[in-house]
Short mmCIF file of C-alpha atoms in Angstrom, two decimals:
data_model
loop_
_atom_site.label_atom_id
_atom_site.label_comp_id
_atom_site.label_asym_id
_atom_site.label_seq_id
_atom_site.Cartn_x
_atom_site.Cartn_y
_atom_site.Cartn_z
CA UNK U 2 8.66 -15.36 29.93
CA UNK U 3 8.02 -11.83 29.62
CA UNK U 4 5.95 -9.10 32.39
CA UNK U 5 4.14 -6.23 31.45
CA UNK U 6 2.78 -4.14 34.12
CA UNK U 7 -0.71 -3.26 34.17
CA UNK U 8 -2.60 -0.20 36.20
CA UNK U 9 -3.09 -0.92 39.58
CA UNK U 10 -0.08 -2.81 40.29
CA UNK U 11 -1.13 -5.63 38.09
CA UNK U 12 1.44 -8.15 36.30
CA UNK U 13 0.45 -10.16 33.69
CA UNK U 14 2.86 -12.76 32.79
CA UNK U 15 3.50 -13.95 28.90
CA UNK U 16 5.04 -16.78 27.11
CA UNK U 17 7.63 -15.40 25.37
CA UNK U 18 6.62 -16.39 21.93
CA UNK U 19 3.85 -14.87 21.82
CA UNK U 20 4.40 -11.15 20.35
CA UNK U 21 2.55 -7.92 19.22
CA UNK U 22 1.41 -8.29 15.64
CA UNK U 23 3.10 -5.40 14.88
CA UNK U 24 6.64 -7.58 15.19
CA UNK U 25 5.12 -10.95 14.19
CA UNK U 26 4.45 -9.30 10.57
CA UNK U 27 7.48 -8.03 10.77
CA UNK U 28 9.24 -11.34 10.79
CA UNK U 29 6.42 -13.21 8.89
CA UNK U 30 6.93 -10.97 6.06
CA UNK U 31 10.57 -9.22 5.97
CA UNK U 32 12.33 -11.43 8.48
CA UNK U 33 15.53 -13.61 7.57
CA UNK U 34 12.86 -16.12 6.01
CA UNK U 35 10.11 -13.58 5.15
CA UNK U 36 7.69 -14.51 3.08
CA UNK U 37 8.13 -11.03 0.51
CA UNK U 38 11.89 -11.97 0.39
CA UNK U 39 11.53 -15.15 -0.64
CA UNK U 40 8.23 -15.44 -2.49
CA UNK U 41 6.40 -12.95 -5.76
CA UNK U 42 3.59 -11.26 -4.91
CA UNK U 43 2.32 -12.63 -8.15
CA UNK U 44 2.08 -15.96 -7.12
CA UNK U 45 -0.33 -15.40 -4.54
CA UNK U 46 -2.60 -12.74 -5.07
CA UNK U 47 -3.79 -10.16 -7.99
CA UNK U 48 -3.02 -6.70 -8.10
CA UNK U 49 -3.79 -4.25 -10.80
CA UNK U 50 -0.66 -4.13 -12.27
CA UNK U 51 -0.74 -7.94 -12.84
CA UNK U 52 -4.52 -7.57 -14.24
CA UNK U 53 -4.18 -5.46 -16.82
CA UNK U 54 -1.12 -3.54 -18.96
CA UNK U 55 -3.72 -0.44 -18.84
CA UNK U 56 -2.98 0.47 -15.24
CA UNK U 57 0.33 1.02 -16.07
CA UNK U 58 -0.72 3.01 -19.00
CA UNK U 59 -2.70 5.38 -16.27
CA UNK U 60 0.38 5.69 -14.53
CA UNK U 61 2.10 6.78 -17.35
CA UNK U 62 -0.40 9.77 -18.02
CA UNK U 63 -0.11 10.57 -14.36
CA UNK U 64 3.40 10.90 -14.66
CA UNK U 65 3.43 12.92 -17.72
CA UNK U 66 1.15 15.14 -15.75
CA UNK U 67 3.67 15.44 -13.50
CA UNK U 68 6.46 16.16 -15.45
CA UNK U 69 4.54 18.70 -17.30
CA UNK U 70 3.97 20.73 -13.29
CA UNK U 71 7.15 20.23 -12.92
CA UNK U 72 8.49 21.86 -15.86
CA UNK U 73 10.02 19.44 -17.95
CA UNK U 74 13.05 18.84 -16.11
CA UNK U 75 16.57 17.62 -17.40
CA UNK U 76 15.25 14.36 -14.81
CA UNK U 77 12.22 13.24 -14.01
CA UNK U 78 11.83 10.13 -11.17
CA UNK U 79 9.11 7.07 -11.53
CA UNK U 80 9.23 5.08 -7.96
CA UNK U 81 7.16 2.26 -7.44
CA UNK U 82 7.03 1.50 -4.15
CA UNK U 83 6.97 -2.65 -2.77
CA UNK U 84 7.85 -3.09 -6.58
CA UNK U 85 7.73 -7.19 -6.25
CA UNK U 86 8.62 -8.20 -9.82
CA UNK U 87 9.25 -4.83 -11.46
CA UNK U 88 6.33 -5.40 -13.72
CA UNK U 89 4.74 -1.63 -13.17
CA UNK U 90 7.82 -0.02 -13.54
CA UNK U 91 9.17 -1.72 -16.53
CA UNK U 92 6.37 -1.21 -18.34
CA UNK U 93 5.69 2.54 -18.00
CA UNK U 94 9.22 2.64 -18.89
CA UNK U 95 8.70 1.07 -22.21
CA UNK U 96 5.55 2.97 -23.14
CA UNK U 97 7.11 6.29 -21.89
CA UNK U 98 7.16 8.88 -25.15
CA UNK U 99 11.10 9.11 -26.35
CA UNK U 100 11.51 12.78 -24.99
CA UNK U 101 10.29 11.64 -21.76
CA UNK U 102 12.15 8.11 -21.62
CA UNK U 103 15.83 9.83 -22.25
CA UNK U 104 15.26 11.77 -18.77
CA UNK U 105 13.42 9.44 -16.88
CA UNK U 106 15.11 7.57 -13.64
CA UNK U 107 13.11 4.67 -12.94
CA UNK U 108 13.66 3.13 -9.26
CA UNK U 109 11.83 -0.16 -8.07
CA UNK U 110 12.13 0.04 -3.92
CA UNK U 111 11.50 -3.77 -3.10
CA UNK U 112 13.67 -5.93 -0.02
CA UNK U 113 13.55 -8.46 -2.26
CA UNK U 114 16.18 -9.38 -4.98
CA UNK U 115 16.17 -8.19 -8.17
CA UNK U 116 14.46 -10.23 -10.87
CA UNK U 117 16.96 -11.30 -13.36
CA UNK U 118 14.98 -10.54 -16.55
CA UNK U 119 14.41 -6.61 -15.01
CA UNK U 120 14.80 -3.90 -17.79
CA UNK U 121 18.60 -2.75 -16.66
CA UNK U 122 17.17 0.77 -16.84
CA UNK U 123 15.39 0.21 -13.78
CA UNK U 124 17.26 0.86 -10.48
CA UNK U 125 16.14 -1.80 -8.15
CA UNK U 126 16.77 -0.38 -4.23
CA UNK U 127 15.88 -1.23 -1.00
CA UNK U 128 14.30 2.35 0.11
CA UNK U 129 12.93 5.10 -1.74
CA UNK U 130 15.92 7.42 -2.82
CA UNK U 131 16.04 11.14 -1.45
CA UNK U 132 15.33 14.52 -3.46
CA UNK U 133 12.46 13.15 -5.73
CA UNK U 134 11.18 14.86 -8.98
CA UNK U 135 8.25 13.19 -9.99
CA UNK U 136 5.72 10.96 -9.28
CA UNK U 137 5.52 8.10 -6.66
CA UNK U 138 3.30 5.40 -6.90
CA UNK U 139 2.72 3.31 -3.79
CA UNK U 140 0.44 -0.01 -5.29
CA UNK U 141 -0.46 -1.93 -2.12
CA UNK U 142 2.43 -1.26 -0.61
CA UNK U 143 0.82 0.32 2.65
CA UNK U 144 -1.42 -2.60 3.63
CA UNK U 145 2.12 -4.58 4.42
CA UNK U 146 3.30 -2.31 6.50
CA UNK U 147 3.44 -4.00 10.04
CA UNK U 148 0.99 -2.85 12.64
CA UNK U 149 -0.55 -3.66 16.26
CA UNK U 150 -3.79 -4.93 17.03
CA UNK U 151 -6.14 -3.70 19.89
CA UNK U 152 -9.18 -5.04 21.75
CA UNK U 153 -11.43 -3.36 23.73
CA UNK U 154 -11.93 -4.28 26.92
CA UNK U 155 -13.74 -3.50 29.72
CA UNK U 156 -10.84 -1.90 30.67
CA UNK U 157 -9.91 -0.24 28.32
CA UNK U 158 -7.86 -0.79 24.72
CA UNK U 159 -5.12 -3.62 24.88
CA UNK U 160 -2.75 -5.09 22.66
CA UNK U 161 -3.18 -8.15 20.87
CA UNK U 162 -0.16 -10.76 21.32
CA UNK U 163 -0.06 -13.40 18.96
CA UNK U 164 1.62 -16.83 18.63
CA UNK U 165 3.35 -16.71 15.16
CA UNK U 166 3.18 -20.36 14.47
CA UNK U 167 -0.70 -20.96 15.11
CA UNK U 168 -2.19 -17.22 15.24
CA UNK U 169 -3.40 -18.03 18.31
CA UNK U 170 -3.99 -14.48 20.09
CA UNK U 171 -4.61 -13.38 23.96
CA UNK U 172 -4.89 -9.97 25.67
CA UNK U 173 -1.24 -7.94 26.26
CA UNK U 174 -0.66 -4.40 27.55
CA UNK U 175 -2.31 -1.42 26.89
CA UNK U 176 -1.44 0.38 24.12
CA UNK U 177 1.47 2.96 24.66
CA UNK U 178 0.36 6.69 24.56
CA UNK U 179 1.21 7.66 21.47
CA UNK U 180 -0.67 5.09 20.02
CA UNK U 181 -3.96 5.55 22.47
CA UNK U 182 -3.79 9.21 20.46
CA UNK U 183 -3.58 7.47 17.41
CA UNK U 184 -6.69 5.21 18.52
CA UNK U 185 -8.49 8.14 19.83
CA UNK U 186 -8.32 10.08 16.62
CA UNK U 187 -8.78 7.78 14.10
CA UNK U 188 -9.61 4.30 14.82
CA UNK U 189 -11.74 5.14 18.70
CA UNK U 190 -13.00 1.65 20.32
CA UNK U 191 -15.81 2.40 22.19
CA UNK U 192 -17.79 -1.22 22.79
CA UNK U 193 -16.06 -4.71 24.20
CA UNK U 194 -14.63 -6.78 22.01
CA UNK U 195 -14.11 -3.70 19.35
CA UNK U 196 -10.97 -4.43 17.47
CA UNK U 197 -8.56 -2.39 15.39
CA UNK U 198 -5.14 -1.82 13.61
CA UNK U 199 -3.21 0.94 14.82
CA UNK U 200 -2.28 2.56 11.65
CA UNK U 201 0.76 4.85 12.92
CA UNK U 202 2.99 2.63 11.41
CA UNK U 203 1.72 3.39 8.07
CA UNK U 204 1.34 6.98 8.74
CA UNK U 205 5.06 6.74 9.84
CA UNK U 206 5.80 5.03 6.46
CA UNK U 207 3.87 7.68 4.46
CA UNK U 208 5.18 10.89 6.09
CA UNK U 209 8.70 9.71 5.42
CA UNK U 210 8.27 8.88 1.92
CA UNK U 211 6.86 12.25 1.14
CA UNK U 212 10.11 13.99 3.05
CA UNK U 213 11.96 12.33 0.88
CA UNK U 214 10.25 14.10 -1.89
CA UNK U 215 11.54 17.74 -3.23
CA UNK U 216 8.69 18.32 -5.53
CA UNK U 217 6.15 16.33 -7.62
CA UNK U 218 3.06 14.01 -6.67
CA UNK U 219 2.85 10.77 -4.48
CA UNK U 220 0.01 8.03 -5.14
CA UNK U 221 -1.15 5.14 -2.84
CA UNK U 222 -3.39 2.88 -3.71
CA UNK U 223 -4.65 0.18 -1.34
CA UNK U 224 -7.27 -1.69 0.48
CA UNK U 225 -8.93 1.29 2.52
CA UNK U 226 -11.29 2.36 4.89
CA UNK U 227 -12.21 6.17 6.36
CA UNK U 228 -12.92 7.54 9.78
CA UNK U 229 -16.57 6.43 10.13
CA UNK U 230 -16.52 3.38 8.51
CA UNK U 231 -13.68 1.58 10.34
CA UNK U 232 -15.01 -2.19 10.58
CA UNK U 233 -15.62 -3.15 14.15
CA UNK U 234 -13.67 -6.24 14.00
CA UNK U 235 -10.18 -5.27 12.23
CA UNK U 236 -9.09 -6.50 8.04
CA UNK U 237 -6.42 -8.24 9.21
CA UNK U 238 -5.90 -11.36 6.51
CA UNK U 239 -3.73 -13.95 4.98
CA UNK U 240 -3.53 -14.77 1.56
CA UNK U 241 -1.97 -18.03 -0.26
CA UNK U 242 -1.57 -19.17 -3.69
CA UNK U 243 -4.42 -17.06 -4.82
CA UNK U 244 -6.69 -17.68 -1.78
CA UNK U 245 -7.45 -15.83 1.45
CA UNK U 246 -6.10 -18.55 4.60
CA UNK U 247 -5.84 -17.79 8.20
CA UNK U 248 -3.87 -15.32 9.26
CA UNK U 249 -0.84 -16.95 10.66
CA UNK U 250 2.40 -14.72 10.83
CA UNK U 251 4.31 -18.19 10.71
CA UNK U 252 5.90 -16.61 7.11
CA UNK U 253 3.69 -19.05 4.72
CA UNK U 254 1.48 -16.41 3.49
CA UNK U 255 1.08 -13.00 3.34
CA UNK U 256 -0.05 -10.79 6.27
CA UNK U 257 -2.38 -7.85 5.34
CA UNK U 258 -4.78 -5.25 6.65
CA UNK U 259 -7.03 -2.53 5.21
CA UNK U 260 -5.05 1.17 5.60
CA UNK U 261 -6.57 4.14 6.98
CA UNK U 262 -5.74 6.40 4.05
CA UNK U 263 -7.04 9.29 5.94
CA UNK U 264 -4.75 9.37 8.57
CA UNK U 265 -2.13 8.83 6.01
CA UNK U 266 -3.47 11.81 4.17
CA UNK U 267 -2.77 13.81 7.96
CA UNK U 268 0.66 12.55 8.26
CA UNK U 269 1.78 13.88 4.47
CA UNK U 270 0.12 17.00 5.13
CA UNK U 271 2.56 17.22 8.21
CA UNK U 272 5.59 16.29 6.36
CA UNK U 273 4.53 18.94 4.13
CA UNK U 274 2.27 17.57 1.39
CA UNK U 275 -0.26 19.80 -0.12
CA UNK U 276 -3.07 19.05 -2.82
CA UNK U 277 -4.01 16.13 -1.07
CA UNK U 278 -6.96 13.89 -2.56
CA UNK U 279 -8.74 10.89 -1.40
CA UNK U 280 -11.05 8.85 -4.02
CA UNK U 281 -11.51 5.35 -5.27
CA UNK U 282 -9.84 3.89 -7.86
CA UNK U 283 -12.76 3.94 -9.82
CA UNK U 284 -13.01 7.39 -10.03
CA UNK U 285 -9.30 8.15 -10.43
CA UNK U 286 -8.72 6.20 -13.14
CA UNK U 287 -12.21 6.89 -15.02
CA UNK U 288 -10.71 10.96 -15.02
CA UNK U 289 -7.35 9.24 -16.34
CA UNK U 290 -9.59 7.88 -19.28
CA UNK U 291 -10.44 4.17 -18.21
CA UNK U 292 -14.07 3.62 -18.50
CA UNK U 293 -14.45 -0.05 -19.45
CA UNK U 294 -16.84 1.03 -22.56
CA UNK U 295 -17.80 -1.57 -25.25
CA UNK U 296 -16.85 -0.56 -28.58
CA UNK U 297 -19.54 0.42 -31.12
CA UNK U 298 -21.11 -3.20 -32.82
CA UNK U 299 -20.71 -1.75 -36.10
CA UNK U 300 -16.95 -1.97 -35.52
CA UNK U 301 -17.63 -6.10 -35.58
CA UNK U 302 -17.98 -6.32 -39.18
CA UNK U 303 -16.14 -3.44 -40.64
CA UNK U 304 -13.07 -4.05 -38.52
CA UNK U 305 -13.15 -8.08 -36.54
CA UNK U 306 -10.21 -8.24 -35.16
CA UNK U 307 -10.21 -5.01 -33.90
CA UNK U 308 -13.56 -5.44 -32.18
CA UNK U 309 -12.36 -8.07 -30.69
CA UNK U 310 -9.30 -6.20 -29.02
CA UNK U 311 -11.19 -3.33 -28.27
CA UNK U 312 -13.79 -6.38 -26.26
CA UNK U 313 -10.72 -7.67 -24.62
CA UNK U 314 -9.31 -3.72 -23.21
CA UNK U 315 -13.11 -2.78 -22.58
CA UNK U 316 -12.96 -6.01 -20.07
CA UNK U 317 -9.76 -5.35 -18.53
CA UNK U 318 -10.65 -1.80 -18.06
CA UNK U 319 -13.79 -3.12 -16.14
CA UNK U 320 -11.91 -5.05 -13.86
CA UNK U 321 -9.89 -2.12 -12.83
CA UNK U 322 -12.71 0.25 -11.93
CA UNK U 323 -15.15 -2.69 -10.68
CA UNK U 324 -16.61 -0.74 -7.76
CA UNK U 325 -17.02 -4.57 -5.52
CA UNK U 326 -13.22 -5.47 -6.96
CA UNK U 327 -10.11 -3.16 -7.66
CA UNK U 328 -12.09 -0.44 -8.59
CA UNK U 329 -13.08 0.05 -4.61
CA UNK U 330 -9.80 0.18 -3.88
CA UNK U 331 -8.61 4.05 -1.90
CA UNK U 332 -6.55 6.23 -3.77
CA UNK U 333 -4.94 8.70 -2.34
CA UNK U 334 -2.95 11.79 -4.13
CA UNK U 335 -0.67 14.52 -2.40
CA UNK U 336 1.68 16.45 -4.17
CA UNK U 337 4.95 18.73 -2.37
CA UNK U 338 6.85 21.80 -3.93
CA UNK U 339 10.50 22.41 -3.91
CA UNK U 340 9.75 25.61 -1.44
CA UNK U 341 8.11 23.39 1.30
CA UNK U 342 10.92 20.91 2.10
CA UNK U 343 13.02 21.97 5.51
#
């Protein structure tokens, strides 16, 4: 059993299995039997990367954007952040121009093990290495990093606690201070049975991934929502061999919620980001040159099988920049120079 101490001399009393959803994703998803160590994201649900070769191809112009800033160094990094097969990273790796290829260090950060077939050229790592000259791209990596839940109450804001084996929740604690500020700023719960996920966690996650930068551009792209627009009732999902399920930290599926890219966007200005930008993947990767256009009819006859490949890209560049799919997704862009590090 375990006692947290309310205001006014109040104990509530707890089974102990019951936790904050902050550590039941935790275990549910990077535990001894988590489900991202032992399971492909791939199998489950459908990213961009796994939708279409051409978002790699817009991560390839964004890095050569980068290593253009940045001079044209002797090396120039590509880190994919919560890699999960590699897939992203081996293939702007294989479309990367010669002169850029030769100086380019490629690092997958993923806790789970290396896929066998992996292009040897890619590092494969647990964390994101220090001192990086590039361009970062985080691909729904945020969303799975573990949070808390809140209710309001009459009151005031408490934690969730959860059982991980049903998802059954009650009422904890209150929130610690720290993350009352957080709740405050960004996510505030003004009405009874208001919920939401305190994102300092991901904030956390952000601000340290941009320290570990020395100069060049970081990316994340995720599920999103902005101050304003938080919904009233949390994101907080499961998904399952390709379906959304109950959201039952029990490690059978994955646990996800929507990020608040905004206060992300706060915490890498803090640790020192600059340049920051916050759009939809629509419109960043329509200015990288995906527009999903049709190509001209006349093409059909003069050239078939090319009309027919040019139909087949024009569709997959659709489903990237779908404004009610992947193309809704938040992107969010910060860059750090060489002179701002501590």
């Amino acid at each position: 059993m375990t006692t947290f101490r309310h205001g006014l001399g109040v104990s509530v009393t707890y089974d102990a299995v019951e936790v904050t959803w902050r550590e039941a994703m935790r275990r549910a998803l990077y535990g001894a039997e988590g489900f991202y160590l032992r399971e492909r994201p791939d199998r489950h649900f459908r990213t961009s990367v796994q939708a279409s070769p051409v978002f790699a191809e817009a991560v390839l112009r964004l890095l050569l954007r980068a290593d253009a800033a940045l001079g044209r160094p002797d090396r120039v990094d590509l880190v994919d952040m919560g890699s999960g097969t590699g897939l992203l990273a081996a293939r702007v790796l294989a479309a990367a121009p010669p002169d850029l290829a030769e100086r380019l260090r490629v690092t997958a950060v993923d806790l789970s093990p290396r896929p066998a077939d992996l292009d040897p050229r890619v590092a494969w790592e647990p964390e994101a290495p220090y001192g990086i000259e590039g361009l970062v791209i985080a691909n729904e990596w945020l969303d799975n990093v573990p949070l808390d839940v809140a209710e309001m109450t009459p009151d005031g804001p408490r934690l969730m606690l959860v059982d991980p084996s049903t998802g059954d929740e009650r009422l904890g604690p209150a929130p610690g201070p720290e993350d009352l500020a957080w709740l405050e700023r960004w996510w505030p719960l003004r009405s009874p049975g208001e919920r939401a996920e305190i994102g300092r966690p991901r904030d956390e996650a952000w601000a340290s991934l941009i320290a570990r930068m020395a100069r060049g551009t970081a990316v994340a792209v995720d599920y999103a929502h902005l101050a304003g627009r938080r919904p009233p009732l949390g994101t907080i999902t499961g998904y399952r061999d390709g379906a959304v399920v109950p959201a039952t930290p029990d490690g059978s599926c994955d646990i996800t919620a929507h990020v608040a890219l905004d206060a992300c966007a706060a915490a890498g200005e803090r640790a020192g980001a600059r340049d920051s930008t916050l759009t939809t993947q629509r419109e960043a990767l329509r200015e990288l040159g995906v527009t999903g256009a049709r190509p001209p009819l006349a093409q059909a006859s003069a050239d078939p099988a090319g009309y027919v490949r040019a139909l087949g890209r024009a569709a997959q560049e659709a489903e990237l920049i779908d404004p009610a799919g992947l193309g809704g997704f938040g992107w969010l862009s910060q860059s750090r120079h060489r002179e701002e590090r501590s």
